[in-house]
Every structure is written in structure tokens, then in C-alpha cells.
Coordinates of C-alpha atoms and ligand atoms in Angstrom, one line a residue:
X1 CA 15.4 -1.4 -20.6
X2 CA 17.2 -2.7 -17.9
X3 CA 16.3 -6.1 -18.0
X4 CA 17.1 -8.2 -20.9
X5 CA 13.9 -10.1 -22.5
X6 CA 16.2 -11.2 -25.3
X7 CA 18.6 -13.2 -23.2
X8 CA 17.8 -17.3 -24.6
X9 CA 17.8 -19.4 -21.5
X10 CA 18.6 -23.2 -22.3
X11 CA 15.2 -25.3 -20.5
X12 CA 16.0 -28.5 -21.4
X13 CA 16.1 -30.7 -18.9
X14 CA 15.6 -28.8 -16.2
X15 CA 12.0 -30.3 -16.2
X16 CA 10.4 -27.9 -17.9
X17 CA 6.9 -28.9 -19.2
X18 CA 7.3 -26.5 -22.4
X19 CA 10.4 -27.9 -23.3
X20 CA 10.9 -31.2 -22.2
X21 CA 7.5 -33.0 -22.6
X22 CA 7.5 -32.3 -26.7
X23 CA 8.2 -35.9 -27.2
X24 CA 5.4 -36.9 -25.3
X25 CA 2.5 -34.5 -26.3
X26 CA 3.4 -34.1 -29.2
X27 CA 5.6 -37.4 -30.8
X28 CA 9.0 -35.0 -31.8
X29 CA 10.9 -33.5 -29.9
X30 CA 12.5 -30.8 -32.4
X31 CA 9.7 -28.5 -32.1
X32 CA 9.4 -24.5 -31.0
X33 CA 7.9 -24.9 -28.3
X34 CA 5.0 -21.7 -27.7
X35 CA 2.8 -23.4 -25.7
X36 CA 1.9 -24.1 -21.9
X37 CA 1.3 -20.7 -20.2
X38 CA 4.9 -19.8 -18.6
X39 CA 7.5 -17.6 -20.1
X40 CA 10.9 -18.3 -21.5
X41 CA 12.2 -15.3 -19.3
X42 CA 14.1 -15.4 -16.0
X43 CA 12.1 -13.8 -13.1
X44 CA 12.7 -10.4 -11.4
X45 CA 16.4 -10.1 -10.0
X46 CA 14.9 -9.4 -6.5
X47 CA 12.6 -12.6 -6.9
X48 CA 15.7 -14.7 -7.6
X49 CA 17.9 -13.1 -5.2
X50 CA 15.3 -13.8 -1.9
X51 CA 14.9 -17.4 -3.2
X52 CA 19.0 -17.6 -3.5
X53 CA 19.2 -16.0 0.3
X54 CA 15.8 -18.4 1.2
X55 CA 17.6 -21.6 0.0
X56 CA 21.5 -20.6 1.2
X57 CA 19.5 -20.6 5.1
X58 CA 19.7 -25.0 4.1
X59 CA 16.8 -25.2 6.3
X60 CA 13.5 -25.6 4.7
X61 CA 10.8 -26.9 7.3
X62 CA 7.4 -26.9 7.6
X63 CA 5.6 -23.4 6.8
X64 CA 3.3 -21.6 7.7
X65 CA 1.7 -18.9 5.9
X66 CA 2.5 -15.3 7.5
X67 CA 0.9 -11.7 7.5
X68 CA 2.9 -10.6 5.2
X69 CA 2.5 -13.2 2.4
X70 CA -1.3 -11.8 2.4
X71 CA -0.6 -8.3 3.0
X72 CA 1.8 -8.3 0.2
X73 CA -1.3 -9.3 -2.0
X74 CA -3.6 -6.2 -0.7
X75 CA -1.0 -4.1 -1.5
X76 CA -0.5 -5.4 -5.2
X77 CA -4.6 -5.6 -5.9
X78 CA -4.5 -2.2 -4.9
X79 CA -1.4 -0.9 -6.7
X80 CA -2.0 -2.5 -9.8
X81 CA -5.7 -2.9 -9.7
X82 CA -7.2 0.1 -7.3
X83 CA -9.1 -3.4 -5.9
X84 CA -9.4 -2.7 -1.7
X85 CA -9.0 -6.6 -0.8
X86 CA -8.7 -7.7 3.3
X87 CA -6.4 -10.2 4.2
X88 CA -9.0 -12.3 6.0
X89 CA -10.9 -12.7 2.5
X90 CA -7.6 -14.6 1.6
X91 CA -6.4 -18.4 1.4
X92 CA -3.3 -19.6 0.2
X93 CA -4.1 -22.6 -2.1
X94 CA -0.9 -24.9 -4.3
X95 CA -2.9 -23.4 -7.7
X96 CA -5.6 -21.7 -9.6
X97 CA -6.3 -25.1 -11.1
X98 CA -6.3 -26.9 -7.8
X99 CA -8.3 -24.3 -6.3
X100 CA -10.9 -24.7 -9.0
X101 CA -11.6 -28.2 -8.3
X102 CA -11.5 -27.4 -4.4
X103 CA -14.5 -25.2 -5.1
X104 CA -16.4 -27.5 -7.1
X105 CA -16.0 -29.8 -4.1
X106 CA -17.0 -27.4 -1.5
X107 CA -19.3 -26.0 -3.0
X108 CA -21.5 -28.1 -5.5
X109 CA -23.0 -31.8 -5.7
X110 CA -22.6 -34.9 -8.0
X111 CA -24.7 -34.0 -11.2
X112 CA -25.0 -29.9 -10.6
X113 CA -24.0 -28.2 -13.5
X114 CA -21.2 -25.7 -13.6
X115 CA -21.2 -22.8 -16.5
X116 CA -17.8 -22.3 -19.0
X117 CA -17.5 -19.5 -21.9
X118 CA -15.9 -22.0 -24.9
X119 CA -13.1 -21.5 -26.4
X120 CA -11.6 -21.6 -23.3
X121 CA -9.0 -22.7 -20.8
X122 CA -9.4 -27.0 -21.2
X123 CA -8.7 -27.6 -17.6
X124 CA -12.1 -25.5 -16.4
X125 CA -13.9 -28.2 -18.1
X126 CA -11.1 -31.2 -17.6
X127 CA -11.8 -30.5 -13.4
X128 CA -15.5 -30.6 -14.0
X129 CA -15.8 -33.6 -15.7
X130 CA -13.5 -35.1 -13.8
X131 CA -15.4 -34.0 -10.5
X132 CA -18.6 -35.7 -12.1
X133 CA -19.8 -32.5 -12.5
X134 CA -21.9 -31.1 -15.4
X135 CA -20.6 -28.7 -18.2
X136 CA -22.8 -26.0 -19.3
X137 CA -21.4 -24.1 -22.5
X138 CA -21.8 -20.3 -22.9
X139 CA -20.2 -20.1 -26.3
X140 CA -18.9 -16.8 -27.0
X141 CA -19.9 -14.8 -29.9
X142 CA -16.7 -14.4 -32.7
X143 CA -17.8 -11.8 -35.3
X144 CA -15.5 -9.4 -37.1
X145 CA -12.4 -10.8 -35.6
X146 CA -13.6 -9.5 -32.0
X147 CA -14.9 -12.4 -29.3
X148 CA -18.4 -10.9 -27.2
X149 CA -19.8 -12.7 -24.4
X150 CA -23.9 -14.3 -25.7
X151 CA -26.0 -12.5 -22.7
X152 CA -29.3 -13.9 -24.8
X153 CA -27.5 -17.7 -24.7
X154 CA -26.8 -17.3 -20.7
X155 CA -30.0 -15.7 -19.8
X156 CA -31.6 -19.2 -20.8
X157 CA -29.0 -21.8 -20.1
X158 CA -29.3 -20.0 -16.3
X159 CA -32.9 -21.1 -15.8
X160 CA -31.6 -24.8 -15.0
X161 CA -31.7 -24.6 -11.5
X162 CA -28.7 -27.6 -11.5
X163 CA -26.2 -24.7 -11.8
X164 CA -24.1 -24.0 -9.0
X165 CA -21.4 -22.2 -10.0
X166 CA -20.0 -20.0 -13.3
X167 CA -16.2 -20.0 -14.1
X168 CA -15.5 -16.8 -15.7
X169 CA -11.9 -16.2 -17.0
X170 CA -10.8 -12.6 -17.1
X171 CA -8.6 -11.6 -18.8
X172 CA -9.9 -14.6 -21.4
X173 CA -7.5 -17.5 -22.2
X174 CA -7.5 -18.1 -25.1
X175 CA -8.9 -15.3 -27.2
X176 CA -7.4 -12.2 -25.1
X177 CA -10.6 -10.3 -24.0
X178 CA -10.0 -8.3 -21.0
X179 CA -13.8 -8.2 -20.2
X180 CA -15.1 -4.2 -20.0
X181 CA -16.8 -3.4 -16.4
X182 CA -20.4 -3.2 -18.7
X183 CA -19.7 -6.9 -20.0
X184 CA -19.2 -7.8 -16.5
X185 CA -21.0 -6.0 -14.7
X186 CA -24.3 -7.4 -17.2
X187 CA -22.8 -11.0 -16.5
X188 CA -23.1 -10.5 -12.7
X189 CA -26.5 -9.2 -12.7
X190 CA -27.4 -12.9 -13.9
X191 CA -25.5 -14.7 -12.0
X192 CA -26.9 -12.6 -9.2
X193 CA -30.1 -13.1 -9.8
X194 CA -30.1 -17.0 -10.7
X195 CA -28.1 -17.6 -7.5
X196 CA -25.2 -18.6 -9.4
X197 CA -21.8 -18.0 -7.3
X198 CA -19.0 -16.6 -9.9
X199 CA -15.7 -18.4 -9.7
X200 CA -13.6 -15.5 -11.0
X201 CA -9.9 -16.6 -12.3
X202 CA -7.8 -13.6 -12.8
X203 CA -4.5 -15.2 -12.8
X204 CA -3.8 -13.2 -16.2
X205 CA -4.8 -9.5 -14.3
X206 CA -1.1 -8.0 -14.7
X207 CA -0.9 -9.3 -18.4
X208 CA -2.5 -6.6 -20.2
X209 CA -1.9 -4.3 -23.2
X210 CA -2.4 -0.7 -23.2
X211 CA -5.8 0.6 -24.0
X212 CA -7.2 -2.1 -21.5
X213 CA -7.8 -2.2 -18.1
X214 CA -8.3 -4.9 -16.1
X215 CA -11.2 -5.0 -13.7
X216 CA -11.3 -7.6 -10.9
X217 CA -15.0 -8.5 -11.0
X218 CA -15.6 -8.7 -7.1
X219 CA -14.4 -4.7 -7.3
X220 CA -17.3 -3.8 -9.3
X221 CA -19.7 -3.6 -5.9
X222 CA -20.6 -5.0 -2.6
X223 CA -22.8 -7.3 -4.2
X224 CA -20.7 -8.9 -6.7
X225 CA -17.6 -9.3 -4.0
X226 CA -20.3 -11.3 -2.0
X227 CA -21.6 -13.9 -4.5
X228 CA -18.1 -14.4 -6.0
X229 CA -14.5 -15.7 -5.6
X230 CA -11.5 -14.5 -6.8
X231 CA -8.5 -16.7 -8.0
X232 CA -5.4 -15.0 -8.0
X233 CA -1.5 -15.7 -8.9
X234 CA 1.7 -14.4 -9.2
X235 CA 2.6 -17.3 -11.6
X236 CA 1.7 -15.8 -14.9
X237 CA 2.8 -12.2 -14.4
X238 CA 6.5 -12.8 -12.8
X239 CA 6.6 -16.3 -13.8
X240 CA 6.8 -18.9 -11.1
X241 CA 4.4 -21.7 -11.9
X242 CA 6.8 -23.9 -10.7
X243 CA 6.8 -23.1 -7.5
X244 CA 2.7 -23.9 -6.6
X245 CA 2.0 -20.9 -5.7
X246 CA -2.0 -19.0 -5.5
X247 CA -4.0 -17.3 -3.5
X248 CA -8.0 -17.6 -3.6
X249 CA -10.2 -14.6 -2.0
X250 CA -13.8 -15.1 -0.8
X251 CA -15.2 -12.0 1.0
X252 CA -18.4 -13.8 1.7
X253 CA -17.7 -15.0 5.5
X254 CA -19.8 -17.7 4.6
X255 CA -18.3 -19.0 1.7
X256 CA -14.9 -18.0 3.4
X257 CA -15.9 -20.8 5.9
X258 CA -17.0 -23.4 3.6
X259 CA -13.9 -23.5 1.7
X260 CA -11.3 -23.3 4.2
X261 CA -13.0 -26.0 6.0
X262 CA -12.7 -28.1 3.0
X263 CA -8.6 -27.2 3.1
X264 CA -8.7 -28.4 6.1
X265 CA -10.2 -31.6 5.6
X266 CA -7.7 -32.1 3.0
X267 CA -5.0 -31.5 5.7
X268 CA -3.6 -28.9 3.3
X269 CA -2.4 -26.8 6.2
X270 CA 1.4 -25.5 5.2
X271 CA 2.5 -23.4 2.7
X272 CA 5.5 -24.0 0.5
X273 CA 8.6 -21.9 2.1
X274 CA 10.1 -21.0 -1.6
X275 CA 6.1 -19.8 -3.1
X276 CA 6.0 -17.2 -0.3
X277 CA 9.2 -15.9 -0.3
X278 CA 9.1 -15.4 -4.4
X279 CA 5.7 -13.8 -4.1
X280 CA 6.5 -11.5 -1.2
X281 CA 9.4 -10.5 -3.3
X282 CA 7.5 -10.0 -6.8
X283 CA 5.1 -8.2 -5.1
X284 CA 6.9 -6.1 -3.4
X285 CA 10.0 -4.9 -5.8
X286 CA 8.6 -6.7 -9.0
X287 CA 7.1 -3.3 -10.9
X288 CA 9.6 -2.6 -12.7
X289 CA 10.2 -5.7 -14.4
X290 CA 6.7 -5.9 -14.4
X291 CA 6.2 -2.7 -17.0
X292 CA 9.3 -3.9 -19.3
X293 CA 7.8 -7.1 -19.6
X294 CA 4.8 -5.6 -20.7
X295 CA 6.7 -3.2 -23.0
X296 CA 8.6 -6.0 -24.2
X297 CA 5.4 -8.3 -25.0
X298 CA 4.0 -5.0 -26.9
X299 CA 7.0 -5.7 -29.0
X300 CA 6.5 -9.5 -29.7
X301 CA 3.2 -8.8 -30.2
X302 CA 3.6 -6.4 -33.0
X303 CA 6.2 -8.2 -34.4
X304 CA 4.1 -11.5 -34.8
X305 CA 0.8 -9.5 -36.0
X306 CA 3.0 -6.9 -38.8
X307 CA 4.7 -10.1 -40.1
X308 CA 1.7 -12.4 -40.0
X309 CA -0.4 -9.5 -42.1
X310 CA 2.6 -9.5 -44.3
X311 CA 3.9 -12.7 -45.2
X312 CA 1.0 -14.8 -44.3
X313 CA -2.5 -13.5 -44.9
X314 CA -4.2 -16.8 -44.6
X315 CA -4.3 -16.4 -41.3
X316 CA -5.7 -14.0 -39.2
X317 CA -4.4 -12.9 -35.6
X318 CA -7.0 -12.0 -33.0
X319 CA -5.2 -9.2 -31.6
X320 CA -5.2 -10.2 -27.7
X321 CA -6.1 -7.2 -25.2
X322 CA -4.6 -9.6 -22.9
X323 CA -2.5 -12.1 -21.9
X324 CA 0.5 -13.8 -23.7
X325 CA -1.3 -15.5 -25.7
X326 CA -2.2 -15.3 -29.5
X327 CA -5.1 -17.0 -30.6
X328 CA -4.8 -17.4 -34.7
X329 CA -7.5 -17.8 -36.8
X330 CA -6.7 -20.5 -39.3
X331 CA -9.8 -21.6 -40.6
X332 CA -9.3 -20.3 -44.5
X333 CA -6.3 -23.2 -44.7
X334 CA -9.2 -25.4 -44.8
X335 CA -7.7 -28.2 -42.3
X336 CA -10.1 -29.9 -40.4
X337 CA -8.9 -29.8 -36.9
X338 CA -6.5 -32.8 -36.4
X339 CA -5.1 -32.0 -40.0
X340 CA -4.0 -28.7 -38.6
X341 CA -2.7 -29.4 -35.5
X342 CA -0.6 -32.1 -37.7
X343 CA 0.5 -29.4 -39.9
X344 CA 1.7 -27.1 -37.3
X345 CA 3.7 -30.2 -35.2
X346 CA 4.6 -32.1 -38.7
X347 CA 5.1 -29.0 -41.3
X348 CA 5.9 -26.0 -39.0
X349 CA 8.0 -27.3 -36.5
X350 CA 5.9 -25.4 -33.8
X351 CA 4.7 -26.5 -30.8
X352 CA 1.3 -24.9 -30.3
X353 CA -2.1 -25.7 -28.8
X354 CA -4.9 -26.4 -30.8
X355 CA -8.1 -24.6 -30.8
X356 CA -9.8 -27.7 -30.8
X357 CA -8.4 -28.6 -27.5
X358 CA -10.3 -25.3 -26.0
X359 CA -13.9 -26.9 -26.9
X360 CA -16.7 -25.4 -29.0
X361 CA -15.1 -22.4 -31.4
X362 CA -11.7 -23.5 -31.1
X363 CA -11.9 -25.7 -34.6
X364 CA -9.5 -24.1 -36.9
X365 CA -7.2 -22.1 -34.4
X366 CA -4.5 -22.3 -32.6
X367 CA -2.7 -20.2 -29.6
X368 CA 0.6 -19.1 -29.5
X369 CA 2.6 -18.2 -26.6
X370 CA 4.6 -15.2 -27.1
X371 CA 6.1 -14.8 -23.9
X372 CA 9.8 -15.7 -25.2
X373 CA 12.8 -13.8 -26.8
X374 CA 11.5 -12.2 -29.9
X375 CA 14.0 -14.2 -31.9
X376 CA 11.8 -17.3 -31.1
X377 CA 8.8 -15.4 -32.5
X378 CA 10.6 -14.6 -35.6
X379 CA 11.4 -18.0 -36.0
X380 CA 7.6 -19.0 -35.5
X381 CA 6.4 -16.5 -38.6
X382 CA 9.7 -18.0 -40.8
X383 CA 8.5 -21.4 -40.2
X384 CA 4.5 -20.7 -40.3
X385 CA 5.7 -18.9 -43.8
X386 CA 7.6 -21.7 -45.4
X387 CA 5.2 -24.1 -44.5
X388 CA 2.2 -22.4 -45.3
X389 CA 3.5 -21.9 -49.0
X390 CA 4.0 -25.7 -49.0
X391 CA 0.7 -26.2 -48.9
X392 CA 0.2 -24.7 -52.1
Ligands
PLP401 C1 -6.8 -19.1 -17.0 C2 -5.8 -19.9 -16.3 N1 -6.1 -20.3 -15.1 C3 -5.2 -21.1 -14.4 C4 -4.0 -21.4 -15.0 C5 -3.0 -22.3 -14.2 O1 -3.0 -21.9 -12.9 P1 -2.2 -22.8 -11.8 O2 -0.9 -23.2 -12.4 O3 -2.1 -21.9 -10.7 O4 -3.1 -24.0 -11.6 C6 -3.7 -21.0 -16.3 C7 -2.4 -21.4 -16.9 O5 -2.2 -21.2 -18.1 C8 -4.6 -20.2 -17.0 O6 -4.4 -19.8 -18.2

């Protein structure tokens, strides 16, 4: 492997969220921290080195967003995904998250009802709530250690004409689905049919373990494309949150319009000169590193579910077909919720997210981040282990 996923970077206080706000979210700060969704891994080598050339320039002006920021997306959806995408679907937006709440602006009222598949990622309900929009749960099925979209749940909750808009997430934080094309494809048809535009985050597409494939759900037909939008990122797969980066695509000309006019009202009209030079850069000479970080994450992955089967059978691993998360099943502890996120912060020493915090189904887990070097994951299982037997 050419690039070296074991290297331990120091990310204290260099404002990292992950490893600087333990304190506050969590009330100690000596914690291992395997939470929010970024990765304790230095980017691509030809990322950093066209940010290094970017920033020796010393001049960093306004910015606009060129061709080739755009073009350097098509080429990647088709590349990695076989997804034809045109650059004038395409608008650069600071975040998937941002983007999120963009489109319930743009597109829904005060009181219309917006549809989420619990447990899932807390900000696609914290952004519609916040927006004085209504939640609609779609609670997915968890049977035989395997999470299943309810059909039979969303074919009645779609009847309410109040809802607007569906956010799917696919690949699935937290429980690592990488919906099939008949899961989606059976999901469209409804939305489709109800008039129900699906808001489509695949900012996890390029995190995914082999025997799945990722399907972008407007590439499943003409149809779908048209009554959906896509919200895309190179922040998960090469790492560069920080630097505010997504890019949403709507090939409805319609919808297209609606939403960049919203941009514009907002005056969001520049681009930020360090986000396009990073994702021009991933795109373009990232593959590489790409396919060992996947190898690598294989590893980790392994590691955590051999050792967990092993030394801790209490607790069950839902083995992700996606993403770098691990979603644990700890229910036969017996902690109620609170109790077990206090064990894993007060007993375990691990800084984790708690199911609870993902809504209905998330009781009794929690979801690790394994996107580190695998001596941090070792050090997870040692101190799940120890504390785990302390209970007893
Ligand atoms: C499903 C999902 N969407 C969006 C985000 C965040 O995206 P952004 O930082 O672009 O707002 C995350 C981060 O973990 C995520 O898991």
C-alpha cells in the first residue's frame, strides 16, 4: 500500500470537532474519540499538494465557480458510479447539510411534512424542525441483524397530502445499507406517484464495501432523475469537510430554477477558492488512494467485528455494506439509553454517538467511526472489553 493509513496524526487543537469539542459534548476530555463523520487520515498527496501550490499563490480573492470544478464531478459519477450527470444539472452549495435546509426552503411551506427513514442521520430531522417543518417517520424494519426499508408503513404515511419532500440517505447513516436498485427503485415508484420530490444524499457513494454497489437513485430512469435531487460531496470519501465543500444536482430544469434562485436570494454567489481546488484534485488523481482506503477500512472493519464476536459477545455488530460507520447493537447490556451512552463516555473512555440521538430504533446502539489508524480500533475493543466485564 503506498499510502500509509496507520500514520497517527496529532488533531488537537487544530480545531478539530472530533477531537477538540470532547469537553464540551461530552464533559471529559480524555476520551477516543470515533465519532463525527471525518477520518483521522491525511487526504490524497495530490489533494494536499494543489492546496499547498493554491495557498503559496498568497492571493485568495473572490471565486467563482469554473467548468472544470463541475466537469470534474461528471467525470467522477461516471467513473465511479457509471451515473451520466450534465454539468448544468449542477450547483455548488457550502454543504450537504446546508443544502438540505436550502431545499426545504425552496421548495416546501410552514407546516408541510417532510419524510425521514429513523435511525438516521439527526441533522435530516434537526433542519426540519428547525425550518418549522413537519417530521414524518418511516421507521426501518431491523430483523435478523439486517435493517429493510417498511414499503407497507410508507405506502400509508404518503397519503397525507402535507408531504412535500422525502429525504432518503443512501448509502444509510447509521446502519450501513447501501440500498439495492429493487429497494429503490419500489421507494421511487411511491414517491412518484404521491408527488413526493426525493431529496437523495449520497455523500457516502464512494464508501462502500465489496459485494455492494452503490446506485445513485436519479440513475435508475428518466423519471426518477426528474422528481429527485441529488446531494453530493467529496467530504466523506477524500476527507475535506473542513473545507465547505458540496455539490447539489437537480436535472429537472424546473426545480434547477427554483433552487438556484433561492441561492441567489441568499447572495450565496462565490465559491470557496481552497473547496475547488481540493475537489478538482480528488477527483481527478484521488483513485488510488481512494481503493486503499477502502482496502484499509475492510481491514478495520474486520478487525472490529472478529474481536467484537470474540471478546465481547454482548454486543452485536451490524456489519455495514457502507460507510465508516459501525452501528452496534447493544441492547442485551440492558442500559436504558442515557445509562449507555454514560457507560461508553464514563466506563469506556470512548467517544461515540448514541443511537438514541438518531430517533426511533436507535435506543440501545451506538455508532462507531472507524475511519482511523487501526491501532485506535484496537484500543476501542480493549476498552469496550474491560469495561464491559465491569459490569458484571
Ligand atoms: C448522511 C450525511 N449527510 C450529510 C453529512 C454532512 O455533510 P456536510 O458536511 O456537507 O453538511 C453527513 C456527515 O456525517 C452525513 O453522514
Amino acid at each position: 500500500m503506498k499510502y500509509d493509513f496507520d500514520k497517527v496524526i496529532d488533531r488537537k487543537n487544530d480545531y478539530s470537532s472530533k477531537w477538540n469539542d470532547l469537553q464540551k459534548m461530552f464533559g471529559r476530555d480524555d476520551l477516543l474519540p470515533m465519532w463525527v463523520g471525518d477520518m483521522d487520515f491525511e487526504s490524497p498527496q495530490p489533494v494536499i499538494d494543489a492546496l499547498v501550490e493554491r495557498a503559496k499563490k498568497g492571493v485568495y480573492g473572490y471565486t467563482s465557480t469554473p467548468p472544470s470544478y463541475f466537469e470534474s464531478v461528471a467525470q467522477w459519477m461516471k467513473k465511479r458510479h457509471n451515473w451520466n450527470v450534465e454539468t448544468d444539472w449542477m450547483v455548488y452549495t457550502p454543504g450537504v447539510v446546508t443544502a438540505l435546509s436550502f431545499i426545504i426552503n425552496a421548495f416546501t411551506n410552514p407546516g408541510d411534512k417532510i419524510i425521514v427513514q429513523q435511525p438516521v442521520y439527526y441533522p435530516f430531522f434537526r433542519v426540519i424542525e428547525e425550518n418549522g417543518r413537519r417530521l414524518v417517520n418511516n421507521p426501518l424494519i431491523y430483523k435478523d441483524g439486517k435493517y429493510t426499508m417498511d414499503f407497507d408503513d410508507l405506502e400509508e404515511k404518503v397519503k397525507d397530502r402535507r408531504i412535500k419532500l422525502m429525504f432518503l440517505c443512501n448509502p444509510h447513516n447509521p446502519v450501513g445499507r447501501v440500498w439495492t436498485k429493487e429497494e429503490l427503485t419500489r421507494l421511487g415508484r411511491i414517491c412518484l406517484e404521491n408527488n413526493i420530490l426525493v431529496v437523495s444524499d449520497e455523500i457516502h457513494q464512494d464508501i462502500v464495501y465489496p459485494g455492494a454497489t452503490h446506485i445513485p437513485f436519479a440513475s435508475i430512469s428518466e423519471e426518477f432523475a426528474l422528481s429527485s435531487i441529488t446531494c453530493t460531496s467529496p467530504s466523506k470519501t477524500f476527507n475535506l469537510a473542513g473545507l465547505q465543500t458540496a455539490t447539489i444536482i437537480i436535472p429537472n430544469t424546473v426545480y434547477y430554477d427554483i433552487y438556484k434562485n433561492f441561492i441567489k436570494r441568499l447572495e450565496l454567489l462565490n465559491n470557496h477558492v481552497f473547496g475547488i481546488v481540493a475537489q478538482e484534485a480528488a477527483y481527478m488523481y484521488g483513485e488510488e488512494w481512494l481503493n486503499q482506503l477502502l482496502e484499509y477500512l475492510t481491514g478495520n472493519l474486520k478487525l472490529l467485528i472478529d474481536e467484537i464476536e470474540r471478546e465481547i459477545p454482548q454486543l452485536k455488530v451490524i456489519r455495514p455494506e457502507g460507510t465508516f460507520f459501525v452501528w452496534l447493537d447493544c441492547t442485551s447490556l440492558g442500559l436504558d439509553p442515557h445509562q449507555l451512552s454514560d457507560f461508553m463516555t464514563n466506563k469506556a473512555k470512548l467517544a461515540l454517538e448514541s443511537g438514541y440521538w438518531f430517533g426511533t430504533g436507535g435506543e440501545g446502539f451506538e455508532r462507531i467511526n472507524i475511519a482511523c489508524p487501526r491501532i485506535y480500533v484496537t484500543e476501542a475493543v480493549k476498552r469496550l472489553k474491560t469495561a464491559i466485564r465491569e459490569i458484571k
